[in-house]
Amino acid sequence: MAKGMREIKRQIKSTQNTKQITKAMEMVAAAKLRRAQEAAVASRPYTDKIREVVASI
């Protein structure tokens, strides 16, 4: 019985660790996405100007 209990506790700990790692990965992905979106928005005026120049040619 003790071995079974130990195995269950180990599995619970493993699941908690996986959950913690997954949460950290989600936070990193969200930060990268936010940074990419900000870069895209920041480049919008340049893109508009390039389109204007190309259209006038």
mmCIF file of C-alpha atoms in Angstrom, residues 6-33:
data_model
loop_
_atom_site.group_PDB
_atom_site.id
_atom_site.type_symbol
_atom_site.label_atom_id
_atom_site.label_comp_id
_atom_site.label_asym_id
_atom_site.label_seq_id
_atom_site.Cartn_x
_atom_site.Cartn_y
_atom_site.Cartn_z
ATOM 1 C CA ARG A 6 4.231 6.920 -2.959
ATOM 2 C CA GLU A 7 3.563 6.358 -6.664
ATOM 3 C CA ILE A 8 0.371 8.444 -6.510
ATOM 4 C CA LYS A 9 2.184 11.298 -4.734
ATOM 5 C CA ARG A 10 4.977 11.166 -7.305
ATOM 6 C CA GLN A 11 2.453 11.310 -10.140
ATOM 7 C CA ILE A 12 0.658 14.282 -8.535
ATOM 8 C CA LYS A 13 3.974 16.128 -8.145
ATOM 9 C CA SER A 14 4.883 15.351 -11.754
ATOM 10 C CA THR A 15 1.527 16.673 -12.969
ATOM 11 C CA GLN A 16 1.947 19.858 -10.921
ATOM 12 C CA ASN A 17 5.434 20.402 -12.363
ATOM 13 C CA THR A 18 4.115 19.920 -15.889
ATOM 14 C CA LYS A 19 1.325 22.419 -15.195
ATOM 15 C CA GLN A 20 3.850 24.959 -13.891
ATOM 16 C CA ILE A 21 6.100 24.543 -16.934
ATOM 17 C CA THR A 22 3.137 24.849 -19.291
ATOM 18 C CA LYS A 23 2.007 28.061 -17.588
ATOM 19 C CA ALA A 24 5.497 29.536 -17.920
ATOM 20 C CA MET A 25 5.621 28.603 -21.606
ATOM 21 C CA GLU A 26 2.223 30.236 -22.178
ATOM 22 C CA MET A 27 3.439 33.435 -20.523
ATOM 23 C CA VAL A 28 6.572 33.494 -22.691
ATOM 24 C CA ALA A 29 4.498 32.908 -25.832
ATOM 25 C CA ALA A 30 2.083 35.693 -24.870
ATOM 26 C CA ALA A 31 4.979 38.104 -24.313
ATOM 27 C CA LYS A 32 6.506 37.226 -27.698
ATOM 28 C CA LEU A 33 3.149 37.652 -29.423
#
